[in-house]
JSON list of C-alpha atoms and ligand atoms in Angstrom, two decimals:
[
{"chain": "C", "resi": 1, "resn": "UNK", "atom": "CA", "xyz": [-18.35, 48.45, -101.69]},
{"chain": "C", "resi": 2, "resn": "UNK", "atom": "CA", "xyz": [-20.97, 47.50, -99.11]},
{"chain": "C", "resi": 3, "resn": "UNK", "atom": "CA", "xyz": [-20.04, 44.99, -96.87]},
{"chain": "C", "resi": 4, "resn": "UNK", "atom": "CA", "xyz": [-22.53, 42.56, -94.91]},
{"chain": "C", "resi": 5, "resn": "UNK", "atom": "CA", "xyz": [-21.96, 40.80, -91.74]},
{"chain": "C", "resi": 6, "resn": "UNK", "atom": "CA", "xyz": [-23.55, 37.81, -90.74]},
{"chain": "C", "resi": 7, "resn": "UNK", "atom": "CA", "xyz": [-23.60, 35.67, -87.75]},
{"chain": "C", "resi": 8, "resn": "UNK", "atom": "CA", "xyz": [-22.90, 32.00, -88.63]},
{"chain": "C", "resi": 9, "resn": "UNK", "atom": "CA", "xyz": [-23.54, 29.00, -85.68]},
{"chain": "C", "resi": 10, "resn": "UNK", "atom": "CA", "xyz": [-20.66, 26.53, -85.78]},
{"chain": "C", "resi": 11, "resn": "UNK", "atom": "CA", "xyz": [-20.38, 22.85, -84.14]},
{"chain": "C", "resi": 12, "resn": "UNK", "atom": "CA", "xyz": [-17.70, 21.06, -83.27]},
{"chain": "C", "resi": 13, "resn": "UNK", "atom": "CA", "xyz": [-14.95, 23.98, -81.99]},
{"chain": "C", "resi": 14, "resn": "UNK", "atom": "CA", "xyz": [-13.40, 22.83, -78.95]},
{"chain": "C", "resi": 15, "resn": "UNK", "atom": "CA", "xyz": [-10.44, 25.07, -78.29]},
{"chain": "C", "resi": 16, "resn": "UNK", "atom": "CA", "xyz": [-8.58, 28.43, -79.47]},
{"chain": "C", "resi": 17, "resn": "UNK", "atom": "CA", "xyz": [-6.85, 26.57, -81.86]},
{"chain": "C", "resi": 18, "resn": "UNK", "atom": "CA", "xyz": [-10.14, 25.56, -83.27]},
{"chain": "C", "resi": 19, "resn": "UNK", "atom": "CA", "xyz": [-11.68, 29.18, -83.61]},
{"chain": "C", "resi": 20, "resn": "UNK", "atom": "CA", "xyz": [-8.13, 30.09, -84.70]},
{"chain": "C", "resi": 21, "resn": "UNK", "atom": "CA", "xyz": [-8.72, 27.55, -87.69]},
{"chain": "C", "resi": 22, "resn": "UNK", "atom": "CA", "xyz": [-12.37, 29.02, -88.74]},
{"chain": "C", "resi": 23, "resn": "UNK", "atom": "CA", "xyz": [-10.87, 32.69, -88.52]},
{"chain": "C", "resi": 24, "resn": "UNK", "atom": "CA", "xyz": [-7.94, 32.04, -90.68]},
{"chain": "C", "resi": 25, "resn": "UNK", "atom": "CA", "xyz": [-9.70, 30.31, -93.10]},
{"chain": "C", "resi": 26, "resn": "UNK", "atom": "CA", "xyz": [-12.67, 32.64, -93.82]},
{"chain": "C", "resi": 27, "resn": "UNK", "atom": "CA", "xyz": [-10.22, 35.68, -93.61]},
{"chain": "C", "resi": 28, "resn": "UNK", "atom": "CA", "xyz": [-8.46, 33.88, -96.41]},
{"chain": "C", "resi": 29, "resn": "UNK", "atom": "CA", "xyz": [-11.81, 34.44, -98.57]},
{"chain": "C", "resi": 30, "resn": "UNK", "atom": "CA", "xyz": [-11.73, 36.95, -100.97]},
{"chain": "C", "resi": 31, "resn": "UNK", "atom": "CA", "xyz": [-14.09, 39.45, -99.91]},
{"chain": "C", "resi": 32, "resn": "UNK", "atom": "CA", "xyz": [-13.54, 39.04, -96.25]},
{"chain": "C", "resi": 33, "resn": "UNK", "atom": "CA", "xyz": [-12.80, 41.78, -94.08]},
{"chain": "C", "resi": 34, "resn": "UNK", "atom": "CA", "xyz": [-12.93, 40.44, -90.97]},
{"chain": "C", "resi": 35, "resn": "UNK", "atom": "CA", "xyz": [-13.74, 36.95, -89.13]},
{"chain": "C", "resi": 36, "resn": "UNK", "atom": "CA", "xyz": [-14.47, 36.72, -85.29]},
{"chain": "C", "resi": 37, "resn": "UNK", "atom": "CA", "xyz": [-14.84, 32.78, -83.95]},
{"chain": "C", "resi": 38, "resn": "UNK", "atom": "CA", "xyz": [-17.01, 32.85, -80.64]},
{"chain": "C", "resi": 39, "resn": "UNK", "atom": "CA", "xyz": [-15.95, 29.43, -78.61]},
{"chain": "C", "resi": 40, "resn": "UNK", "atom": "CA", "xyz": [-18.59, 30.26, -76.21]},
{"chain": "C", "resi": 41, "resn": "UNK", "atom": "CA", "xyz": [-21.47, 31.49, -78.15]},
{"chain": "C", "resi": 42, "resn": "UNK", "atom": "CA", "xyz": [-20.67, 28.53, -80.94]},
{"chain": "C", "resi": 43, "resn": "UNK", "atom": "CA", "xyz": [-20.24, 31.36, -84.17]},
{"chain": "C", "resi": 44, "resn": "UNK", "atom": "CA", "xyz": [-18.72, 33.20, -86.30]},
{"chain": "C", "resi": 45, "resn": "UNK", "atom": "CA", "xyz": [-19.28, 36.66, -87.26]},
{"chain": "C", "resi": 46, "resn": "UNK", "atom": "CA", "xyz": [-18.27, 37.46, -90.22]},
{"chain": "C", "resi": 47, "resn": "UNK", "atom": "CA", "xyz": [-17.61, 40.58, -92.03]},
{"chain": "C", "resi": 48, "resn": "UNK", "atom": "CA", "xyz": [-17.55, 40.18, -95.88]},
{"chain": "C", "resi": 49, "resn": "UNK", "atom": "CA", "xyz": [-18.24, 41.57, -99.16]},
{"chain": "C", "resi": 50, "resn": "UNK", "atom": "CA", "xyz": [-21.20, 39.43, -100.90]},
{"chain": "C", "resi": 51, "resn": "UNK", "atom": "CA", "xyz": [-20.05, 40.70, -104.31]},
{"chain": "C", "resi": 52, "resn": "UNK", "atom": "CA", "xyz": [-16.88, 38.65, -103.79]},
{"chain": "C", "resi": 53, "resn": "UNK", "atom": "CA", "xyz": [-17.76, 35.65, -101.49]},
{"chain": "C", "resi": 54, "resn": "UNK", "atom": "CA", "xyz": [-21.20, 33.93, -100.94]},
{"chain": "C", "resi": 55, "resn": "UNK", "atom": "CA", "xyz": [-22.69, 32.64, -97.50]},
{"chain": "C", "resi": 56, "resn": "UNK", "atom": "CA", "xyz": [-22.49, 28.86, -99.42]},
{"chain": "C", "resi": 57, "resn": "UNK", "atom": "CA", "xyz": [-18.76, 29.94, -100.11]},
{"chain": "C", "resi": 58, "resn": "UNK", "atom": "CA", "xyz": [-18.24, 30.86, -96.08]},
{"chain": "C", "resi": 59, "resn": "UNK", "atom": "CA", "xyz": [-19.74, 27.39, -95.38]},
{"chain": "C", "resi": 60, "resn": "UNK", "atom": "CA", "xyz": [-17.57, 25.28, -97.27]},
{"chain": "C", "resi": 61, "resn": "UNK", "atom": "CA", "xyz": [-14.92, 27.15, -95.84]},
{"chain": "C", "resi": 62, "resn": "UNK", "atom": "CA", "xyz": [-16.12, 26.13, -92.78]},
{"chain": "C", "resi": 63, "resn": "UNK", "atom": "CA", "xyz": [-16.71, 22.81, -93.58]},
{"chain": "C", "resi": 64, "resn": "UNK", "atom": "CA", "xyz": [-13.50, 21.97, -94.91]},
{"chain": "C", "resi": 65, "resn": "UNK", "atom": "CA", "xyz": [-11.87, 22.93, -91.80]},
{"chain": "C", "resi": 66, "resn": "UNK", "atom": "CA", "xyz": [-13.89, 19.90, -90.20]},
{"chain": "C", "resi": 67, "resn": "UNK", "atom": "CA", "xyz": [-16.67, 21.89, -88.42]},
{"chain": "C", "resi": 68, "resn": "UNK", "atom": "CA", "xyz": [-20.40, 21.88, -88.99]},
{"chain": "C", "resi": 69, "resn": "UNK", "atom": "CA", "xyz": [-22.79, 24.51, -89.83]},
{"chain": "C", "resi": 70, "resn": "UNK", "atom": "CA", "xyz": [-25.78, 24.31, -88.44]},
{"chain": "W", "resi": 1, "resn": "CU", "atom": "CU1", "xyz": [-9.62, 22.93, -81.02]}
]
């Protein structure tokens, strides 16, 4: 299965625990290989398999941790 990975911007992460959050809950996505929160750069990368999970399913995933996509 092919796997894409896309670079999403994030607002609002503050801390490790923060980027923690984001990782865990994308990596709890089916479909999702991998999920790498950059406090710094302000995004995720994230490794995933589109057949499974959608970029619109990644956001609310985001979302419902309490951080914004931009
Ligand atoms: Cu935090």
């Amino acid at each position: 299965m092919a796997v894409t990975e896309e670079k999403i911007n994030v607002q609002g992460m503050s801390c490790g625990h923060c980027t923690a959050a984001v990782e865990k809950a994308l990596t709890a996505l089916p479909g999702v290989e991998k999920a790498v929160a950059d406090l710094e750069e302000k995004n995720v990368t994230v490794t995933y398999d589109p057949g499974q999970t959608s970029r619109d399913d990644i956001v609310k995933a985001i979302e419902e941790e309490g951080y914004e996509v931009v």
